[in-house]
Amino acid sequence: MWSQDILNELDAFEQKAQKRELFTVRDADKRWLTMKGRRLLNLASNNYLGLSGHERLKAAAIRAITEYGVGATASRLIVGNHPLYEKAENALKIWKRAEASLILHSGYAANIGILSAVIGRNGVVFSDKFNHASIVDGSILSRAEHKRYRHNDMTHLEALLKKTPKDKRKLIVTDTIFSMDGDKALLLDLVTLKERYNAILMVDEAHGSGVYGPNGEGYSYEVNLQGKIDILMGTFSKAMGCYGAYVTGEPYIIDYLKNKMRSFIFSTGLPPMILASIQEAIYFVQEEPDRRERLQTLSDDFREALSLYGFDTCNSTSQIIPLRIGSNEKTIEFSERLQEAGIAAIAVRPPTVPNGEARIRFALTSEHDAEELAWAVDKIASVGKELGVIL
Ligand SMILES: *Cc1c(COP(=O)(O)O)cnc(C)c1O
């Protein structure tokens, strides 16, 4: 029976401590959130600059609702191409110093749409093993051959490129800041390889936008390689505090996407209020570099304090700080003990990370306070000792 099969599968999730549940969370845009009746220090959101609850973004959204209503009414190629798209895309283009840009739906929709538009049945996608699930899904949807190289292993990537016939369309894709390890892509090496093997290079700045670069443009701009990247996508849903995604590139690439990208063509445009808040967020990150600097300092201090206690923070160098534990059960217990101690942090389990690499993922924001974080480190260390994660 199919229903019994489904129940068995759910059971198996439970057995492997992989079953997921939804909890209502209040105040996730603030430093302290409320979950299961507890007030917890919020080390779980991707609101890296504290923008999602910011007055400027809220005011822009409210004005747009009052003037334009709440829905876009149709896809952009029909009648959903609201004037606020033009404004936000212009702001985006100037911020990124890009020749052409396109605002898209969620980061997930952007990745599945871009990949399946740009690469097809005869192409090959070369994808870092730690790339986000939306990149994996986009590669599968494209029907291209999908080759995953070991995380940041350029020798492995080059060996795979070498074996691929010259006449195939090739695309290398990577997160710039990896979402579960908090480390960074080797962009300079990727540019060298893409040039050597005549491949398209696509990067995903979901965790880099707003956080890195002289004007918060993204990590590619921090290392000054933006001009070498063929398809640069990112999201407005994390540090930018809003919702939606974007892509920049040469005009013919953007034109191609408008014509081929199915998640863009066949989906209703973003609500005007989101476009208004995106535009405001783009201005905001350029005007307030302080938040980026604060975020880096807080992250460095927090990470260093944890490693001094003997925790394994993987290779993190960013605001995403994992604490590698290993077993699913122990990771869940760790996360529950943290909640009892007043801290919200996510337990990340397979299949989001490889088997045996379950971890707690801390995400910091510029709005945290150094004293609160020091308090959190003490609590984390006590839990770590109790559970035998550290000595
Ligand atoms: C979060 C994330 C996405 C998805 O973005 P959404 O806007 O949440 O759909 C895509 N890529 C990476 C690397 C991400 O971390």
Short mmCIF file of C-alpha atoms and ligand atoms in Angstrom, two decimals:
data_model
loop_
_atom_site.label_atom_id
_atom_site.label_comp_id
_atom_site.label_asym_id
_atom_site.label_seq_id
_atom_site.Cartn_x
_atom_site.Cartn_y
_atom_site.Cartn_z
CA MET A 1 0.00 0.00 0.00
CA TRP A 2 1.32 3.45 -0.88
CA SER A 3 0.03 4.97 2.36
CA GLN A 4 1.88 2.37 4.43
CA ASP A 5 5.05 3.06 2.43
CA ILE A 6 4.80 6.74 3.24
CA LEU A 7 4.24 6.04 6.94
CA ASN A 8 7.24 3.71 6.95
CA GLU A 9 9.40 6.40 5.42
CA LEU A 10 8.31 8.88 8.06
CA ASP A 11 9.15 6.30 10.69
CA ALA A 12 12.59 5.87 9.22
CA PHE A 13 13.19 9.64 9.52
CA GLU A 14 12.23 9.36 13.16
CA GLN A 15 14.59 6.39 13.73
CA LYS A 16 17.53 8.25 12.21
CA ALA A 17 16.73 11.39 14.23
CA GLN A 18 16.09 13.18 10.94
CA LYS A 19 12.41 13.97 11.42
CA ARG A 20 11.66 17.66 11.04
CA GLU A 21 8.94 19.62 12.83
CA LEU A 22 7.61 23.15 12.49
CA PHE A 23 7.52 25.49 15.47
CA THR A 24 5.93 28.88 15.60
CA VAL A 25 8.62 31.46 16.25
CA ARG A 26 7.97 35.03 17.30
CA ASP A 27 10.38 37.97 16.99
CA ALA A 28 12.82 36.13 14.71
CA ASP A 29 13.79 39.57 13.33
CA LYS A 30 15.04 40.59 16.78
CA ARG A 31 17.98 39.68 19.04
CA TRP A 32 15.73 37.66 21.31
CA LEU A 33 13.06 35.44 19.84
CA THR A 34 10.27 33.42 21.42
CA MET A 35 9.82 29.73 20.72
CA LYS A 36 7.96 27.02 22.64
CA GLY A 37 7.22 29.55 25.36
CA ARG A 38 10.89 30.44 25.88
CA ARG A 39 12.75 33.66 25.22
CA LEU A 40 15.99 32.76 23.47
CA LEU A 41 19.04 34.61 22.23
CA ASN A 42 18.63 34.45 18.46
CA LEU A 43 21.69 32.79 16.91
CA ALA A 44 19.61 31.14 14.22
CA SER A 45 18.41 33.73 11.70
CA ASN A 46 20.06 34.88 8.48
CA ASN A 47 19.13 38.46 9.22
CA TYR A 48 22.85 39.29 9.35
CA LEU A 49 22.47 43.07 9.38
CA GLY A 50 19.26 43.24 11.38
CA LEU A 51 17.48 44.78 8.40
CA SER A 52 14.26 42.77 8.29
CA GLY A 53 12.71 44.75 11.11
CA HIS A 54 14.34 48.08 10.25
CA GLU A 55 12.11 51.16 10.24
CA ARG A 56 13.36 52.36 6.85
CA LEU A 57 12.50 49.09 5.12
CA LYS A 58 9.17 48.81 6.89
CA ALA A 59 8.20 52.37 5.98
CA ALA A 60 9.06 51.77 2.31
CA ALA A 61 6.93 48.62 2.25
CA ILE A 62 3.97 50.33 3.94
CA ARG A 63 4.04 53.22 1.45
CA ALA A 64 4.03 50.73 -1.41
CA ILE A 65 1.08 48.78 0.01
CA THR A 66 -0.91 51.97 0.45
CA GLU A 67 -0.21 53.07 -3.10
CA TYR A 68 -0.19 49.81 -5.01
CA GLY A 69 -1.95 47.06 -3.06
CA VAL A 70 -0.40 43.76 -2.12
CA GLY A 71 -0.16 41.57 -5.21
CA ALA A 72 1.62 41.90 -8.54
CA THR A 73 -1.44 40.47 -10.39
CA ALA A 74 0.54 38.61 -13.08
CA SER A 75 3.97 37.50 -14.19
CA ARG A 76 6.38 40.20 -15.33
CA LEU A 77 6.05 39.36 -19.02
CA ILE A 78 2.27 39.79 -18.80
CA VAL A 79 1.20 42.84 -16.73
CA GLY A 80 3.16 42.24 -13.51
CA ASN A 81 6.19 44.36 -14.42
CA HIS A 82 5.51 47.06 -11.86
CA PRO A 83 7.37 50.42 -12.10
CA LEU A 84 9.06 49.53 -8.80
CA TYR A 85 10.90 46.74 -10.63
CA GLU A 86 12.58 49.32 -12.84
CA LYS A 87 13.55 51.43 -9.83
CA ALA A 88 14.90 48.50 -7.83
CA GLU A 89 16.76 47.06 -10.82
CA ASN A 90 18.38 50.42 -11.50
CA ALA A 91 19.49 50.70 -7.89
CA LEU A 92 20.80 47.14 -8.14
CA LYS A 93 22.72 47.83 -11.34
CA ILE A 94 24.41 50.90 -9.89
CA TRP A 95 25.25 49.15 -6.62
CA LYS A 96 26.78 46.17 -8.46
CA ARG A 97 28.35 48.26 -11.23
CA ALA A 98 26.72 45.72 -13.55
CA GLU A 99 25.70 46.17 -17.16
CA ALA A 100 22.41 44.37 -16.72
CA SER A 101 20.39 42.97 -13.87
CA LEU A 102 17.20 41.11 -13.16
CA ILE A 103 15.28 40.78 -9.92
CA LEU A 104 13.93 37.28 -9.44
CA HIS A 105 11.69 35.42 -7.06
CA SER A 106 13.27 33.47 -4.20
CA GLY A 107 16.87 32.32 -4.30
CA TYR A 108 15.57 28.81 -4.73
CA ALA A 109 13.49 29.75 -7.76
CA ALA A 110 16.42 31.76 -9.14
CA ASN A 111 18.85 28.87 -9.00
CA ILE A 112 16.60 26.23 -10.48
CA GLY A 113 15.56 28.68 -13.19
CA ILE A 114 19.00 30.03 -14.11
CA LEU A 115 20.70 26.65 -14.22
CA SER A 116 18.05 24.96 -16.31
CA ALA A 117 17.93 27.94 -18.70
CA VAL A 118 21.66 28.24 -19.25
CA ILE A 119 22.60 24.61 -19.45
CA GLY A 120 20.72 21.75 -21.09
CA ARG A 121 20.80 18.07 -21.87
CA ASN A 122 24.15 18.25 -23.67
CA GLY A 123 25.89 20.37 -21.09
CA VAL A 124 27.84 19.55 -17.96
CA VAL A 125 27.47 21.23 -14.55
CA PHE A 126 30.48 21.19 -12.22
CA SER A 127 29.22 21.84 -8.72
CA ASP A 128 30.95 22.02 -5.34
CA LYS A 129 29.74 19.22 -3.06
CA PHE A 130 28.78 21.77 -0.40
CA ASN A 131 26.63 23.90 -2.70
CA HIS A 132 23.12 24.80 -1.64
CA ALA A 133 20.25 22.39 -2.39
CA SER A 134 18.73 24.81 -4.91
CA ILE A 135 21.89 24.49 -7.03
CA VAL A 136 21.71 20.72 -6.86
CA ASP A 137 18.05 20.80 -7.87
CA GLY A 138 18.73 23.25 -10.69
CA SER A 139 21.44 20.99 -12.05
CA ILE A 140 19.13 18.00 -11.98
CA LEU A 141 16.31 19.95 -13.61
CA SER A 142 18.63 21.12 -16.40
CA ARG A 143 19.13 17.46 -17.40
CA ALA A 144 22.81 18.24 -17.87
CA GLU A 145 25.42 15.82 -16.67
CA HIS A 146 25.96 16.72 -13.02
CA LYS A 147 29.51 16.42 -11.73
CA ARG A 148 30.10 17.26 -8.10
CA TYR A 149 33.65 18.09 -7.09
CA ARG A 150 34.99 17.68 -3.57
CA HIS A 151 34.51 20.82 -1.51
CA ASN A 152 36.91 23.55 -2.65
CA ASP A 153 39.12 20.88 -4.25
CA MET A 154 40.47 22.55 -7.38
CA THR A 155 42.58 19.54 -8.37
CA HIS A 156 39.48 17.40 -8.43
CA LEU A 157 37.55 20.05 -10.38
CA GLU A 158 40.32 20.36 -12.94
CA ALA A 159 40.50 16.60 -13.41
CA LEU A 160 36.76 16.55 -14.12
CA LEU A 161 37.02 19.47 -16.54
CA LYS A 162 39.91 17.81 -18.36
CA LYS A 163 37.88 14.67 -18.99
CA THR A 164 35.00 16.59 -20.55
CA PRO A 165 34.88 16.97 -24.36
CA LYS A 166 35.72 20.49 -25.59
CA ASP A 167 32.49 20.96 -27.52
CA LYS A 168 30.20 20.52 -24.48
CA ARG A 169 28.77 23.59 -22.79
CA LYS A 170 30.31 23.64 -19.31
CA LEU A 171 29.19 25.55 -16.24
CA ILE A 172 31.03 25.77 -12.93
CA VAL A 173 28.84 26.83 -10.01
CA THR A 174 29.64 27.64 -6.41
CA ASP A 175 28.34 29.37 -3.30
CA THR A 176 30.71 32.21 -2.42
CA ILE A 177 30.11 31.80 1.33
CA PHE A 178 29.12 28.22 2.10
CA SER A 179 25.91 28.11 4.05
CA MET A 180 26.70 25.24 6.42
CA ASP A 181 30.48 25.59 6.87
CA GLY A 182 30.85 29.35 6.75
CA ASP A 183 33.98 29.11 4.63
CA LYS A 184 34.62 30.76 1.26
CA ALA A 185 34.98 29.66 -2.34
CA LEU A 186 38.41 29.87 -3.99
CA LEU A 187 37.21 32.37 -6.55
CA LEU A 188 40.56 33.23 -8.07
CA ASP A 189 41.27 29.54 -8.81
CA LEU A 190 37.78 29.10 -10.20
CA VAL A 191 38.30 32.03 -12.57
CA THR A 192 41.59 30.52 -13.75
CA LEU A 193 39.94 27.16 -14.41
CA LYS A 194 36.90 28.62 -16.13
CA GLU A 195 39.20 30.53 -18.49
CA ARG A 196 41.45 27.54 -19.11
CA TYR A 197 38.53 25.23 -19.95
CA ASN A 198 36.22 27.78 -21.54
CA ALA A 199 33.46 27.25 -19.00
CA ILE A 200 30.71 29.56 -17.71
CA LEU A 201 31.26 30.61 -14.08
CA MET A 202 28.20 31.14 -11.89
CA VAL A 203 28.34 32.18 -8.23
CA ASP A 204 25.69 32.33 -5.54
CA GLU A 205 26.12 35.24 -3.13
CA ALA A 206 23.18 34.34 -0.86
CA HIS A 207 25.35 34.74 2.25
CA GLY A 208 27.74 37.29 0.77
CA SER A 209 25.36 40.03 -0.39
CA GLY A 210 25.22 42.89 2.08
CA VAL A 211 27.99 41.36 4.16
CA TYR A 212 31.16 41.46 2.03
CA GLY A 213 32.69 43.89 -0.44
CA PRO A 214 33.52 47.59 -0.03
CA ASN A 215 29.84 48.53 -0.46
CA GLY A 216 28.31 45.25 0.65
CA GLU A 217 28.04 44.08 -2.97
CA GLY A 218 29.16 40.57 -2.13
CA TYR A 219 32.27 38.46 -1.65
CA SER A 220 33.15 38.55 -5.39
CA TYR A 221 33.64 42.31 -4.97
CA GLU A 222 35.72 41.86 -1.84
CA VAL A 223 38.25 39.91 -3.91
CA ASN A 224 37.63 42.15 -6.93
CA LEU A 225 36.68 39.35 -9.32
CA GLN A 226 33.13 40.45 -10.13
CA GLY A 227 34.17 41.28 -13.70
CA LYS A 228 35.28 37.69 -14.31
CA ILE A 229 32.05 36.08 -13.22
CA ASP A 230 29.56 35.31 -15.98
CA ILE A 231 26.46 34.81 -13.86
CA LEU A 232 26.38 36.45 -10.47
CA MET A 233 23.29 35.70 -8.40
CA GLY A 234 22.39 36.54 -4.85
CA THR A 235 19.39 36.95 -2.60
CA PHE A 236 17.57 39.72 -0.79
CA SER A 237 16.30 37.28 1.81
CA LYS A 238 19.27 37.10 4.16
CA ALA A 239 21.46 40.09 5.06
CA MET A 240 19.23 42.34 2.94
CA GLY A 241 16.32 41.50 5.24
CA CYS A 242 13.65 41.23 2.51
CA TYR A 243 12.74 38.49 0.07
CA GLY A 244 13.64 37.65 -3.52
CA ALA A 245 16.81 37.24 -5.52
CA TYR A 246 18.78 38.86 -8.32
CA VAL A 247 21.18 38.07 -11.10
CA THR A 248 23.66 40.34 -12.86
CA GLY A 249 25.75 39.75 -15.94
CA GLU A 250 26.32 40.92 -19.48
CA PRO A 251 23.18 42.18 -21.23
CA TYR A 252 22.95 39.18 -23.57
CA ILE A 253 22.95 36.79 -20.60
CA ILE A 254 20.16 38.69 -18.86
CA ASP A 255 18.25 38.83 -22.15
CA TYR A 256 18.66 35.08 -22.54
CA LEU A 257 17.33 34.50 -19.03
CA LYS A 258 14.25 36.64 -19.71
CA ASN A 259 13.53 34.40 -22.65
CA LYS A 260 14.38 31.00 -21.25
CA MET A 261 14.09 31.00 -17.51
CA ARG A 262 10.90 29.20 -16.62
CA SER A 263 10.74 30.13 -12.93
CA PHE A 264 10.86 33.77 -14.11
CA ILE A 265 8.43 33.47 -17.03
CA PHE A 266 5.76 31.37 -15.38
CA SER A 267 5.55 32.89 -11.92
CA THR A 268 3.73 35.97 -10.62
CA GLY A 269 5.91 39.03 -10.03
CA LEU A 270 7.04 40.00 -6.55
CA PRO A 271 4.65 42.12 -4.47
CA PRO A 272 5.35 45.87 -4.90
CA MET A 273 6.04 46.20 -1.15
CA ILE A 274 8.92 43.74 -1.47
CA LEU A 275 10.37 45.68 -4.40
CA ALA A 276 10.15 48.91 -2.39
CA SER A 277 11.93 47.38 0.58
CA ILE A 278 14.58 45.80 -1.66
CA GLN A 279 15.38 49.22 -3.11
CA GLU A 280 15.63 50.69 0.37
CA ALA A 281 17.88 47.83 1.53
CA ILE A 282 20.21 48.40 -1.44
CA TYR A 283 20.62 52.07 -0.42
CA PHE A 284 20.95 51.17 3.24
CA VAL A 285 23.86 48.74 2.93
CA GLN A 286 25.83 51.25 0.90
CA GLU A 287 25.23 54.01 3.44
CA GLU A 288 26.00 52.01 6.58
CA PRO A 289 29.28 50.10 6.37
CA ASP A 290 29.40 50.08 10.19
CA ARG A 291 27.05 47.13 10.39
CA ARG A 292 29.29 45.01 8.16
CA GLU A 293 32.35 45.87 10.22
CA ARG A 294 30.59 45.11 13.48
CA LEU A 295 29.38 41.79 12.13
CA GLN A 296 32.94 40.74 11.22
CA THR A 297 34.36 41.71 14.60
CA LEU A 298 31.61 39.95 16.54
CA SER A 299 31.94 36.83 14.36
CA ASP A 300 35.73 36.66 14.71
CA ASP A 301 35.53 37.02 18.49
CA PHE A 302 32.74 34.46 18.85
CA ARG A 303 34.49 31.90 16.64
CA GLU A 304 37.80 32.39 18.40
CA ALA A 305 36.22 31.98 21.84
CA LEU A 306 34.59 28.72 20.77
CA SER A 307 37.79 27.29 19.33
CA LEU A 308 39.69 28.23 22.47
CA TYR A 309 37.30 25.94 24.31
CA GLY A 310 38.28 23.20 21.88
CA PHE A 311 35.20 23.20 19.65
CA ASP A 312 35.56 22.31 15.97
CA THR A 313 34.23 25.27 13.98
CA CYS A 314 35.06 23.65 10.60
CA ASN A 315 36.85 26.15 8.36
CA SER A 316 34.51 29.02 9.07
CA THR A 317 35.81 32.52 8.42
CA SER A 318 32.44 34.27 8.25
CA GLN A 319 29.31 35.13 10.22
CA ILE A 320 28.21 31.50 9.81
CA ILE A 321 29.86 29.52 12.56
CA PRO A 322 29.28 25.77 12.73
CA LEU A 323 30.10 23.63 15.70
CA ARG A 324 30.78 20.15 14.41
CA ILE A 325 29.42 17.36 16.61
CA GLY A 326 28.95 14.29 14.44
CA SER A 327 26.00 12.21 15.56
CA ASN A 328 22.45 13.32 14.84
CA GLU A 329 21.20 12.42 18.30
CA LYS A 330 23.90 14.29 20.14
CA THR A 331 23.44 17.33 17.92
CA ILE A 332 19.74 17.45 18.66
CA GLU A 333 20.40 17.04 22.35
CA PHE A 334 22.96 19.85 22.15
CA SER A 335 20.45 22.14 20.51
CA GLU A 336 17.79 21.28 23.12
CA ARG A 337 20.20 21.94 25.98
CA LEU A 338 21.06 25.27 24.41
CA GLN A 339 17.37 26.15 24.32
CA GLU A 340 17.07 25.28 27.99
CA ALA A 341 20.02 27.60 28.60
CA GLY A 342 18.32 30.40 26.62
CA ILE A 343 19.94 30.11 23.19
CA ALA A 344 18.34 29.41 19.81
CA ALA A 345 20.67 27.73 17.31
CA ILE A 346 19.86 25.27 14.57
CA ALA A 347 20.74 21.59 14.63
CA VAL A 348 21.79 20.77 11.06
CA ARG A 349 21.59 17.12 10.11
CA PRO A 350 21.94 15.03 6.98
CA PRO A 351 20.94 15.32 4.21
CA THR A 352 21.70 19.05 4.60
CA VAL A 353 25.26 18.07 5.62
CA PRO A 354 27.13 14.80 4.92
CA ASN A 355 26.40 11.76 7.12
CA GLY A 356 28.29 11.85 10.40
CA GLU A 357 28.78 15.62 10.20
CA ALA A 358 25.74 16.86 12.08
CA ARG A 359 26.39 20.19 13.70
CA ILE A 360 25.01 23.24 15.42
CA ARG A 361 24.98 26.26 13.15
CA PHE A 362 25.33 29.68 14.73
CA ALA A 363 24.55 32.73 12.65
CA LEU A 364 25.52 36.13 14.00
CA THR A 365 24.13 39.55 13.23
CA SER A 366 25.63 43.02 13.51
CA GLU A 367 22.95 43.80 16.09
CA HIS A 368 24.17 41.31 18.66
CA ASP A 369 25.92 42.65 21.68
CA ALA A 370 29.39 41.50 22.69
CA GLU A 371 28.37 40.84 26.29
CA GLU A 372 25.42 38.70 25.29
CA LEU A 373 27.65 36.71 22.97
CA ALA A 374 30.23 36.17 25.72
CA TRP A 375 27.39 34.92 27.93
CA ALA A 376 26.33 32.57 25.11
CA VAL A 377 29.86 31.19 24.70
CA ASP A 378 29.94 30.29 28.41
CA LYS A 379 26.62 28.47 28.11
CA ILE A 380 27.71 26.67 24.95
CA ALA A 381 30.92 25.56 26.66
CA SER A 382 29.01 24.18 29.67
CA VAL A 383 26.71 22.19 27.40
CA GLY A 384 29.73 21.01 25.40
CA LYS A 385 31.41 19.69 28.54
CA GLU A 386 28.27 18.01 29.84
CA LEU A 387 27.78 16.19 26.56
CA GLY A 388 31.44 15.30 26.16
CA VAL A 389 31.88 17.32 22.97
CA ILE A 390 34.81 19.15 24.55
CA LEU A 391 37.00 18.22 27.51
C1 LIG B 1 19.24 30.50 1.26
C2 LIG B 1 19.96 30.16 0.03
C3 LIG B 1 19.30 30.09 -1.20
C4 LIG B 1 17.82 30.22 -1.30
O1 LIG B 1 17.40 31.54 -1.16
P1 LIG B 1 15.89 31.85 -0.74
O2 LIG B 1 15.74 33.27 -1.08
O3 LIG B 1 15.78 31.55 0.71
O4 LIG B 1 15.02 30.95 -1.55
C5 LIG B 1 20.05 29.85 -2.33
N1 LIG B 1 21.38 29.66 -2.26
C6 LIG B 1 22.04 29.69 -1.09
C7 LIG B 1 23.52 29.48 -1.07
C8 LIG B 1 21.35 29.93 0.10
O5 LIG B 1 21.99 29.93 1.26
#
